[in-house]
CSV table of C-alpha atoms in Angstrom, one decimal:
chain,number,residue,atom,x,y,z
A,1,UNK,CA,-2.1,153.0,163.0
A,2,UNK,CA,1.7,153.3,164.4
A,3,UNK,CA,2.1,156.2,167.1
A,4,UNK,CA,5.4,157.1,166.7
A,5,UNK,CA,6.7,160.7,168.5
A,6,UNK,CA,8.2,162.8,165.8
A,7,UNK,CA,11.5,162.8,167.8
A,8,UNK,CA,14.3,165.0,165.6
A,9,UNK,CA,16.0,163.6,163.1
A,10,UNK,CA,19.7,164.3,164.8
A,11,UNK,CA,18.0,162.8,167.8
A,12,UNK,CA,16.9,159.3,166.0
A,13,UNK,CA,20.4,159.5,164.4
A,14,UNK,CA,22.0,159.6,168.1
A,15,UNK,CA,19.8,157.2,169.5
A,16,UNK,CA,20.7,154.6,166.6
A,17,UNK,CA,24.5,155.6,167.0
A,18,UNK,CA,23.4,154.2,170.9
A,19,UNK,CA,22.6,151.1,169.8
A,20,UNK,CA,25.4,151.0,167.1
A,21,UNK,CA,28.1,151.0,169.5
A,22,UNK,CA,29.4,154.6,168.1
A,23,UNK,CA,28.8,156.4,171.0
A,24,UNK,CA,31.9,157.8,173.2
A,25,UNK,CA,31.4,157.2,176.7
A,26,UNK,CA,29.5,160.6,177.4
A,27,UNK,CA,27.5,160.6,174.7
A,28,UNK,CA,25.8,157.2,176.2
A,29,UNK,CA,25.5,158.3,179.3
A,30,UNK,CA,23.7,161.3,177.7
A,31,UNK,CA,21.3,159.1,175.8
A,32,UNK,CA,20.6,156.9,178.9
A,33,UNK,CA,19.7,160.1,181.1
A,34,UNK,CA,17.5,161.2,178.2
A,35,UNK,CA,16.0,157.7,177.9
A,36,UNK,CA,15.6,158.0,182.5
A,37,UNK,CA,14.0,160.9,181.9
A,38,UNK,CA,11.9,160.9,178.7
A,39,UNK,CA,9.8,157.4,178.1
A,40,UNK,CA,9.4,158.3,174.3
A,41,UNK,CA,13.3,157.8,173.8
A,42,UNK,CA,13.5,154.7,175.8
A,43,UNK,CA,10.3,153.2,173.8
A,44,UNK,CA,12.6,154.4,170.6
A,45,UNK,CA,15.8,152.7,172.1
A,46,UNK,CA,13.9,149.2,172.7
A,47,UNK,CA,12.4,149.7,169.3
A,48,UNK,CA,15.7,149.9,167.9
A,49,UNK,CA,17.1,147.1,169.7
A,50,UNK,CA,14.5,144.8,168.6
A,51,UNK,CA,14.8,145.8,165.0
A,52,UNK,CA,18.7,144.7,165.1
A,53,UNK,CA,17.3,141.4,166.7
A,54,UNK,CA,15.1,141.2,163.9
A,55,UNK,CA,17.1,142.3,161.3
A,56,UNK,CA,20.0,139.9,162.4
A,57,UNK,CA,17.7,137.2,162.5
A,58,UNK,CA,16.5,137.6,158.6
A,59,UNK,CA,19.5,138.4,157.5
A,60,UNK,CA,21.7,135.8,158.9
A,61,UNK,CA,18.1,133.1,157.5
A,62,UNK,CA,20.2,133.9,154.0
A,63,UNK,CA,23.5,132.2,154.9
A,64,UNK,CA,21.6,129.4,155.1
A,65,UNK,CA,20.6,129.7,151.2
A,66,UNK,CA,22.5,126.6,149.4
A,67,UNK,CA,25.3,128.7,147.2
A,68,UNK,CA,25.0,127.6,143.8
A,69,UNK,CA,27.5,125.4,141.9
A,70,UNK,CA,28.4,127.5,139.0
A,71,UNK,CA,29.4,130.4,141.8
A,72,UNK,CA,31.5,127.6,144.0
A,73,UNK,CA,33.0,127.1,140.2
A,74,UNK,CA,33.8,131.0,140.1
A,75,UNK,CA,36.2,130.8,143.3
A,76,UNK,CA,38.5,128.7,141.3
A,77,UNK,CA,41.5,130.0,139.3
A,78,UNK,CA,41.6,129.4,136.0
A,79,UNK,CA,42.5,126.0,135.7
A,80,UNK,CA,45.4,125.1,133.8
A,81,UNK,CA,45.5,124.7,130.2
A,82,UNK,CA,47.2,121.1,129.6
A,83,UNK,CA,43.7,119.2,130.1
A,84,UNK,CA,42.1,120.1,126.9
A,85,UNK,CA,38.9,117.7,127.7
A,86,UNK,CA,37.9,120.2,131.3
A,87,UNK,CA,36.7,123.1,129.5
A,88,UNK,CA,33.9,121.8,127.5
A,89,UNK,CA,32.8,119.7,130.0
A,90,UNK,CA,32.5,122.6,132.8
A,91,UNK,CA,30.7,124.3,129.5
A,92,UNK,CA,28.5,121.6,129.4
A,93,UNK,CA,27.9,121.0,133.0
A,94,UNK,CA,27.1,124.7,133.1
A,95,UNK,CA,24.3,124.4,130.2
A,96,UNK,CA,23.1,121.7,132.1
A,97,UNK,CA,22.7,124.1,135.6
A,98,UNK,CA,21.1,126.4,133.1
A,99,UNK,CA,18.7,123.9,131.8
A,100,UNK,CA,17.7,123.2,135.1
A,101,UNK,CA,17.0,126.0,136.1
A,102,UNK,CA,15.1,127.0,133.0
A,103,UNK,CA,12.7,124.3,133.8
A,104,UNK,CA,10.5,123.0,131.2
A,105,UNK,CA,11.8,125.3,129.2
A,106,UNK,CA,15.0,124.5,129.4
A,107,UNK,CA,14.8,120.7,128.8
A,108,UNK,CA,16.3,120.4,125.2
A,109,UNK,CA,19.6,118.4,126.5
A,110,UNK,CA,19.2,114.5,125.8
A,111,UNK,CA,19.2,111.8,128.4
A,112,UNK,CA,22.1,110.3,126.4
A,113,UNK,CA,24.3,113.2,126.8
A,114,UNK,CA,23.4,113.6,130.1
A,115,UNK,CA,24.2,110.1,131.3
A,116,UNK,CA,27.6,110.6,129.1
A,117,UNK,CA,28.3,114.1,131.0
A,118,UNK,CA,27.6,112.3,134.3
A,119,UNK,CA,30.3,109.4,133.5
A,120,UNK,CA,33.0,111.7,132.4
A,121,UNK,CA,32.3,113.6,135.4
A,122,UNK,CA,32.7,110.8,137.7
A,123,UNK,CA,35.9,109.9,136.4
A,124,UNK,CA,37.6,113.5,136.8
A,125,UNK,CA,36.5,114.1,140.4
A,126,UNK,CA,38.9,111.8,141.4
A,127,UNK,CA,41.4,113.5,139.6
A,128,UNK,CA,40.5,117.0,141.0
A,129,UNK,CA,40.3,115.4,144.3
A,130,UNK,CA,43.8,114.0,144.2
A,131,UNK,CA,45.7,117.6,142.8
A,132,UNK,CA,43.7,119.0,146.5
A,133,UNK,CA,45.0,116.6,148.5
A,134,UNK,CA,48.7,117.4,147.4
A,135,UNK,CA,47.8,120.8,148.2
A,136,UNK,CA,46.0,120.6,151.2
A,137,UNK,CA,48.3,118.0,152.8
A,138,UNK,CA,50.6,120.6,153.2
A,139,UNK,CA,48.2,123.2,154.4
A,140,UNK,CA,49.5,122.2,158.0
A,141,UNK,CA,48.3,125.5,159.6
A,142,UNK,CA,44.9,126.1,157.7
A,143,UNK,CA,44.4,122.6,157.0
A,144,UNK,CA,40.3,122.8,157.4
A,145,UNK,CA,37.9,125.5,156.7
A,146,UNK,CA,35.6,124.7,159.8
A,147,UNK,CA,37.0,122.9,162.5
A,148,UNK,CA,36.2,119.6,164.3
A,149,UNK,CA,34.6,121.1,167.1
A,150,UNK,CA,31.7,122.3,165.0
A,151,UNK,CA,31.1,119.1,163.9
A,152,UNK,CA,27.0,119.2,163.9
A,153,UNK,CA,27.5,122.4,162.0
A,154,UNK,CA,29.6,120.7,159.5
A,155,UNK,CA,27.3,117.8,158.9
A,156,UNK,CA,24.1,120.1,158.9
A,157,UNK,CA,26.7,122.8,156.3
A,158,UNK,CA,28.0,120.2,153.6
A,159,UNK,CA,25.1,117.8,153.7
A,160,UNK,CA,23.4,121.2,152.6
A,161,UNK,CA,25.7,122.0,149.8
A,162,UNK,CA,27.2,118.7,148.9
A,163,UNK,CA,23.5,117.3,148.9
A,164,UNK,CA,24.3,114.3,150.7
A,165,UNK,CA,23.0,113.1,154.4
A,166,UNK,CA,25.9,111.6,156.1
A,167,UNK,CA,27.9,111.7,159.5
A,168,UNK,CA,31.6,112.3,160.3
A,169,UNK,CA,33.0,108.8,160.9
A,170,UNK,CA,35.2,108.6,164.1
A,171,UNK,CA,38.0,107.0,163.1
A,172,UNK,CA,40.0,107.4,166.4
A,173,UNK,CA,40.3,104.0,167.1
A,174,UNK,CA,42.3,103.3,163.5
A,175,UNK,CA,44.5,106.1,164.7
A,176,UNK,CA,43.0,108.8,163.1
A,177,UNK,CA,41.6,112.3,164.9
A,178,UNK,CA,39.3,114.5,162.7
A,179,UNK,CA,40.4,117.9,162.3
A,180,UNK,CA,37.6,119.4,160.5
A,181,UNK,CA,35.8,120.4,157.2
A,182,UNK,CA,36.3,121.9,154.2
A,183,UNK,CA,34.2,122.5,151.0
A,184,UNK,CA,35.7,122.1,147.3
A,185,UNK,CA,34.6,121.9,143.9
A,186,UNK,CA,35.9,119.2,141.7
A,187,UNK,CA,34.2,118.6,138.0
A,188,UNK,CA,31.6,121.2,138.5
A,189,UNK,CA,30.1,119.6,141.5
A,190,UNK,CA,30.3,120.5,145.1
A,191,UNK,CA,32.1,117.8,147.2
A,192,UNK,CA,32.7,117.9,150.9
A,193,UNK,CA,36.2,117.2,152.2
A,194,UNK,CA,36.9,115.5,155.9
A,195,UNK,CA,40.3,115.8,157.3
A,196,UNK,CA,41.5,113.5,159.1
A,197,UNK,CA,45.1,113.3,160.7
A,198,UNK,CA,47.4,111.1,162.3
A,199,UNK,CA,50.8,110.9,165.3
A,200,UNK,CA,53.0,111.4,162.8
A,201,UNK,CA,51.0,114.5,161.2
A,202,UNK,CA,50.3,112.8,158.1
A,203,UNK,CA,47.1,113.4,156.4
A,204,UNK,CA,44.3,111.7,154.9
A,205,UNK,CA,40.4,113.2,153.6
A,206,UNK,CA,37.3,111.5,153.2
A,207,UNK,CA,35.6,113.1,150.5
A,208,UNK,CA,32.1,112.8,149.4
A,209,UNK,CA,30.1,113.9,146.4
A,210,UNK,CA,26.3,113.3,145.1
A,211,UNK,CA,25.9,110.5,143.5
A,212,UNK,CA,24.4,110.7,140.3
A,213,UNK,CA,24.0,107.3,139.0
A,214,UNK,CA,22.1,106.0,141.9
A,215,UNK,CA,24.3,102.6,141.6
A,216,UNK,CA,26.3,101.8,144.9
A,217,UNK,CA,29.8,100.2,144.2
A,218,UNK,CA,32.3,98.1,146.8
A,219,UNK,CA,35.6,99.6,147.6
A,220,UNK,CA,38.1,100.3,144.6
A,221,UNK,CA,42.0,101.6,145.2
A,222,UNK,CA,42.9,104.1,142.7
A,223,UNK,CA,46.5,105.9,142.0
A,224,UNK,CA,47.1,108.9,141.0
A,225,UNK,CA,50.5,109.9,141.0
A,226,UNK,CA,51.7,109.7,144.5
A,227,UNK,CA,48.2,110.2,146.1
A,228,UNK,CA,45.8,107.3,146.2
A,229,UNK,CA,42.4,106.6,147.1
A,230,UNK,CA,40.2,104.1,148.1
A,231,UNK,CA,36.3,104.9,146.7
A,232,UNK,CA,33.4,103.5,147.2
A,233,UNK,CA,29.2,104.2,146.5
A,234,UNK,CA,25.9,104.5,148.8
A,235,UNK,CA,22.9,105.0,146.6
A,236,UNK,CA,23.1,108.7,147.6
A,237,UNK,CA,26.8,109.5,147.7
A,238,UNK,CA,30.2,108.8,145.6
A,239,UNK,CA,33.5,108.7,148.6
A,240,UNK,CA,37.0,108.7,148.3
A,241,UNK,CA,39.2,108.4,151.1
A,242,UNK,CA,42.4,109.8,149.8
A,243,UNK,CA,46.3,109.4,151.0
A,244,UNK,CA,49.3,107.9,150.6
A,245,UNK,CA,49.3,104.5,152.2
A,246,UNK,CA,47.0,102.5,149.6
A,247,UNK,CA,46.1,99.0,152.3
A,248,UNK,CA,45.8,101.3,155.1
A,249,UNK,CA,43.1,103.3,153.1
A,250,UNK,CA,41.2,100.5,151.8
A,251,UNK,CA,41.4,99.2,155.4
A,252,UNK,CA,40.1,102.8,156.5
A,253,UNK,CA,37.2,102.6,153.9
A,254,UNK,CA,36.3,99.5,155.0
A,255,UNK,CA,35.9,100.9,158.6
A,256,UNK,CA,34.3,104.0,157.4
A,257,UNK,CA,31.5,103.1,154.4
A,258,UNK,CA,29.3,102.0,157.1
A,259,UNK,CA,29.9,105.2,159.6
A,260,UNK,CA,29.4,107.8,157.1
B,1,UNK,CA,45.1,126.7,144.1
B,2,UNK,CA,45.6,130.5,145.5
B,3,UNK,CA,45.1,132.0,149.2
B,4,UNK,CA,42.9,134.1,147.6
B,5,UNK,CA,40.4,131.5,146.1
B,6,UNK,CA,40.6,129.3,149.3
B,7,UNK,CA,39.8,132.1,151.3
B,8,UNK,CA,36.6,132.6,149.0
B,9,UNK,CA,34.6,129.7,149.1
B,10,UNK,CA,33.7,130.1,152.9
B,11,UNK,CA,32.7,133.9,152.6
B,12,UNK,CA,29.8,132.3,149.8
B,13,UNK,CA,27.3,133.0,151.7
B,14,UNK,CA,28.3,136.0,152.9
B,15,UNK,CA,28.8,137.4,149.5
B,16,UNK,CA,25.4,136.8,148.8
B,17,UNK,CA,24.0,137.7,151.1
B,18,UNK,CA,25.6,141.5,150.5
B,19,UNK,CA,25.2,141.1,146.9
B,20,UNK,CA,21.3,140.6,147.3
B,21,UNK,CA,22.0,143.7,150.0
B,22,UNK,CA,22.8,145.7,146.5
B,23,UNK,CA,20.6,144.4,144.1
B,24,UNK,CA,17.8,143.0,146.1
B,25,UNK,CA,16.9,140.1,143.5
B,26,UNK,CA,18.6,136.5,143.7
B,27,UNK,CA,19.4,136.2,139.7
B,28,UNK,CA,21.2,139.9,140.4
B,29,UNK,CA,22.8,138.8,143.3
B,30,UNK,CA,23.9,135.7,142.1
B,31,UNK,CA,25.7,137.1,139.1
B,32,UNK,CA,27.0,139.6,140.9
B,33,UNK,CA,28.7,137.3,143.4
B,34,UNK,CA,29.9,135.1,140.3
B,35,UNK,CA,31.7,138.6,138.2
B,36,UNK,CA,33.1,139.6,141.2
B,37,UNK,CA,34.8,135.9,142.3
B,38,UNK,CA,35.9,136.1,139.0
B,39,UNK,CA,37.0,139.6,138.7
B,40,UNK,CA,38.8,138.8,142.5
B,41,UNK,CA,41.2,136.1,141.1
B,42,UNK,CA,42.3,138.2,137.8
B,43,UNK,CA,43.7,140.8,141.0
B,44,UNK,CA,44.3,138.9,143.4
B,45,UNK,CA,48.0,141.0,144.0
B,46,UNK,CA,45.9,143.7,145.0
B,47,UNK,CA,44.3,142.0,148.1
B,48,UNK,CA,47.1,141.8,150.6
B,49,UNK,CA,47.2,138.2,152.6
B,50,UNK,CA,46.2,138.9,155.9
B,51,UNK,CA,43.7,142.3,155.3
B,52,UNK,CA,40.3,141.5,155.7
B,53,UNK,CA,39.3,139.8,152.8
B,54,UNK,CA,35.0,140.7,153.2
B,55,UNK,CA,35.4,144.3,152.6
B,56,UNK,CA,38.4,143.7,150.0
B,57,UNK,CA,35.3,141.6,148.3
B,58,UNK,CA,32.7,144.0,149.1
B,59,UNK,CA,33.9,147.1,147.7
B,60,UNK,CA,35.0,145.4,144.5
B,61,UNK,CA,30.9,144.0,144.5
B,62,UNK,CA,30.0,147.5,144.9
B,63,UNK,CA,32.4,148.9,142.5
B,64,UNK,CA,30.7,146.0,139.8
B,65,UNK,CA,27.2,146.9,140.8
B,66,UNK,CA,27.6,150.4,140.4
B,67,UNK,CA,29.1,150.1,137.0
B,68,UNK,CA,26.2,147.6,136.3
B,69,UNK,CA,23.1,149.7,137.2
B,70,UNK,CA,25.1,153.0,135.4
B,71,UNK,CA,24.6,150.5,132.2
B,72,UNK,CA,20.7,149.3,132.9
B,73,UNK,CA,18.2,151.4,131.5
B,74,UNK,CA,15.9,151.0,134.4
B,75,UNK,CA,17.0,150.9,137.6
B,76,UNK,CA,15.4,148.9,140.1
B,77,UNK,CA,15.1,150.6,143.4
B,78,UNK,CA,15.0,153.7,142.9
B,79,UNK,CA,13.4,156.3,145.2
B,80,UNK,CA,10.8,154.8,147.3
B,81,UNK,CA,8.7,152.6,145.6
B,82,UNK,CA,4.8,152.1,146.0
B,83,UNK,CA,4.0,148.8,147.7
B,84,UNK,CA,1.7,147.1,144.9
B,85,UNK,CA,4.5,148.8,141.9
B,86,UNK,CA,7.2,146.1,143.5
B,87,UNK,CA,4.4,142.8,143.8
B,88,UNK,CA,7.3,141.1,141.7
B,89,UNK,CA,10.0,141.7,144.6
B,90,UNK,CA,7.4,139.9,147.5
B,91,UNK,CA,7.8,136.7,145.6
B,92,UNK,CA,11.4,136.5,144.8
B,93,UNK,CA,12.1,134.4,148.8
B,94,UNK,CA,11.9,130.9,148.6
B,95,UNK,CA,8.8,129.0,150.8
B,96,UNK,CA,11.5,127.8,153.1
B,97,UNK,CA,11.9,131.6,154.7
B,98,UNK,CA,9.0,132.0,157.2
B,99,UNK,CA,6.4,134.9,156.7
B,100,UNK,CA,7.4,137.4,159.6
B,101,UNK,CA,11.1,137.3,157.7
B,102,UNK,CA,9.6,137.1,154.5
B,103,UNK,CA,7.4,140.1,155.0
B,104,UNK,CA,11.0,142.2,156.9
B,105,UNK,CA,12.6,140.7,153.7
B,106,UNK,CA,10.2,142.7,151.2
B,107,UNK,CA,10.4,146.0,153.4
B,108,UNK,CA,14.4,145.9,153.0
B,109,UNK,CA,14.0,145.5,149.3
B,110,UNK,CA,11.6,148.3,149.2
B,111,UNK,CA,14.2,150.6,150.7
B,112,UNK,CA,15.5,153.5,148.4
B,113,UNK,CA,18.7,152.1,146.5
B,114,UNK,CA,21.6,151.9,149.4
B,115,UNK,CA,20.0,151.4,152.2
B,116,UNK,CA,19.8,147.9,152.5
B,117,UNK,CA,23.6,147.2,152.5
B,118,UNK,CA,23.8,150.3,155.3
B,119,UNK,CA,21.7,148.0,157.8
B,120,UNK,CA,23.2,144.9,156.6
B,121,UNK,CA,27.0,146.1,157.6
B,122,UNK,CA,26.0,148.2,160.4
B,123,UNK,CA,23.0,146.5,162.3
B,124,UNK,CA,23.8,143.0,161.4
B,125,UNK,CA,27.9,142.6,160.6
B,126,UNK,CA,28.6,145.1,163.4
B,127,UNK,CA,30.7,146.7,160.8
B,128,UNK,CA,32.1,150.4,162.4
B,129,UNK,CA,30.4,153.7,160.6
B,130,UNK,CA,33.2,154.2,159.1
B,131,UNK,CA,34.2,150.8,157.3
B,132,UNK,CA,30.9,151.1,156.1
B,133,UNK,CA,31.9,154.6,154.8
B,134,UNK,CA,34.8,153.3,153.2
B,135,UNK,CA,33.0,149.7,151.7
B,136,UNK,CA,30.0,151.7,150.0
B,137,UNK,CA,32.3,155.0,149.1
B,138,UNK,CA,30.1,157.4,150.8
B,139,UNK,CA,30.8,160.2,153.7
B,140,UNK,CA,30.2,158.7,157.2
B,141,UNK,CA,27.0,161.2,157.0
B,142,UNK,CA,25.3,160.2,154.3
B,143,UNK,CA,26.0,156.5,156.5
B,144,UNK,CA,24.1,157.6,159.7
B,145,UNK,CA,21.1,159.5,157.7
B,146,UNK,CA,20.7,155.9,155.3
B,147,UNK,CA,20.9,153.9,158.8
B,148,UNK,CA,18.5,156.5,160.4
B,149,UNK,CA,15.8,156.6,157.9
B,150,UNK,CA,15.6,153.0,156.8
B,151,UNK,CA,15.1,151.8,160.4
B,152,UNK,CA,12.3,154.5,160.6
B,153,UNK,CA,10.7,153.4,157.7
B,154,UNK,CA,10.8,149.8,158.7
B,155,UNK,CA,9.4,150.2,162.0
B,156,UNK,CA,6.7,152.1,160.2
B,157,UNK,CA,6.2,149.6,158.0
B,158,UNK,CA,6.3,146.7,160.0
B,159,UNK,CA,4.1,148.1,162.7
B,160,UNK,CA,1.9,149.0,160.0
B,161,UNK,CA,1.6,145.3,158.9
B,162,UNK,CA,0.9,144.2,162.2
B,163,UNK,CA,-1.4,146.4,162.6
B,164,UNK,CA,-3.8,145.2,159.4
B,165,UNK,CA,-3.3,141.5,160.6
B,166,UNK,CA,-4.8,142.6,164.0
């Protein structure tokens, strides 16, 4: 059985405002004589204390809970209503997370369709990836969510989320300094962003997205508009090192497919 | 791409974490989270760039949750419930969460309705009395009581457990 004194209530609520950090300067120096004085309310103060470490310790154990896609999908503005195709498909990629998580249950969507969902998906990622670029490019004073000196935590964070093992490729010798992390969502699916930048402050990302086929595929240069993008696939992972200079990203991917 | 929406994707976790804080059930949580990053963007003129988007985010959560239990015919939570009534709430963490948190886990969702979000901005945010006050909508009191009584009936609770195991 517990033995805890029946201290007063206003006197537990004082203690806690003790360890709370609400306490003017008197008032701690109050508590500390009563805790000097009375071993009860110091055993109450180290209980308290070690409740917060507790506490904080449980607590901060559910950041590290993987945030679902369909709420990394709910951060996103509404997107734009020209591309007529994107809303069914986010629909259907969002019946799919559903189905999933239904289980057994849930398991009336054909293999077909998926594979067809899967394709389509592939091929607008790019596209979402490019519209970030120009947007992030710019972003010169919050280019990166989490910054390169965390860079365990960002390998151990999007490997996580994104659902692919891989390591930041150094790419310092190429002329490129990594300036840290970001997470986006492009066609429903989480994809982790690298950024990367250079003398001149231009800026290239290396971003990286589960891939679903399972199929690996040698480097590819892509345009989109003014951005462009050299991709490539592990067994594990789709990549796309986006910028502007198309040989020197295909160069770049070359150096960084086996890093990653 | 907004401010607003790039500045939501890394509070994810955080959200959740607060949104389980009120609802204490991950299905809750998670559509709790999910209505209010959507409710966020439709007003995103009334978050002002540079104020503290958490607590903008957090009182709107509350705000939503509020509404939402007011709708729900049985309310989950409420008063202090018996230990084997809430069997259903011990199994709702995930195998990767280790017993000791699992167990301090289940004692926080036993907590009458309100307290768990008090310890959550106070003990483990470090959040003042009185931004809690002003997040949850209730006098800085009714703050310190919540934060008094759910650490004593935690301690209790939690001694107790150790207790049987020994």
């Amino acid at each position: 059985m517990t033995e805890y004194t029946p201290l007063s209530e206003d006197l537990l609520i004082m203690l806690g405002a003790y360890v709370d950090g609400e306490l003017t300067e008197d008032e701690r120096a109050a508590v500390e004589d009563m805790a000097n004085k009375d071993p009860r309310i110091a055993e109450e103060l180290e209980g308290l204390f070690a409740l917060n470490n507790d506490l904080r310790d449980v607590f901060n154990g559910l950041l590290e809970k993987p945030v679902p896609a369909e709420i990394i999908e709910a951060t996103k503005p509404t997107p734009a209503p020209a591309n007529t195709n994107k809303a069914p498909l986010r629909a259907l990629a969002a019946s799919l997370l559903i189905g999933a998580t239904l289980g057994a249950g849930g398991m009336w969507f054909n293999q077909a369709s998926k594979q067809q969902l899967q394709v389509a998906a592939a091929r607008s990622w790019l596209g979402e990836v490019a519209e970030y670029h120009q947007i992030y490019a710019r972003q010169t004073r919050h280019l990166v969510e989490v910054p390169a000196s965390e860079k365990d935590q960002i390998e151990k964070w999007l490997a996580k989320e994104v659902g692919v093992d891989f390591k930041v490729p150094d790419l310092e010798a190429a002329g490129w300094t990594f300036q840290g992390a970001r997470l986006l969502v492009a066609a429903g699916k989480p994809v982790a962003q690298l950024m990367y930048t250079n003398a001149d402050g231009a800026v290239i990302a290396i971003c990286g997205l589960q891939n679903g086929s399972g199929t690996p595929a040698d480097t590819a240069v892509r345009a989109f508009g003014d951005v462009h993008m050299a991709t490539w696939k592990s067994e594990t992972g789709s990549f796309a090192i986006v910028g502007d200079a198309p040989e020197e990203l295909e160069a770049l991917a070359v150096i960084a497919a086996p890093l990653i | 791409m907004t401010e607003l929406s790039k500045g939501l994707v890394p509070l994810l976790p955080r959200l959740r974490r607060f949104a389980w804080s009120l609802t204490r059930d991950w299905p809750d949580a998670d559509d709790l989270v999910q209505t209010s990053c959507t409710r966020a963007l439709t007003r995103a003129e009334q978050w002002q760039n540079g104020t503290r988007l958490d607590a903008w985010m957090y009182r709107l959560m509350r705000n939503i949750w509020i509404d939402e239990t007011r709708k729900r015919t049985v309310r989950v939570g409420q008063g202090v419930e018996d230990a084997a009534e809430s069997s259903a709430l011990l199994t709702s963490f995930d195998s990767e969460t280790t017993a000791y948190a699992n167990q301090v886990l289940a004692q926080i969702a036993l907590l009458p309705e309100g307290f768990s979000s008090v310890l959550l901005l106070v003990a483990v945010e470090g959040h003042s009395y009185a931004e809690t006050a002003e997040i949850l909508d209730i006098p800085i009191g009714t703050v310190m009581s919540r934060l008094s009584s759910a650490r004593q009936k935690l301690k209790a609770a939690l001694a107790d457990q150790k207790g049987a195991r020994t």
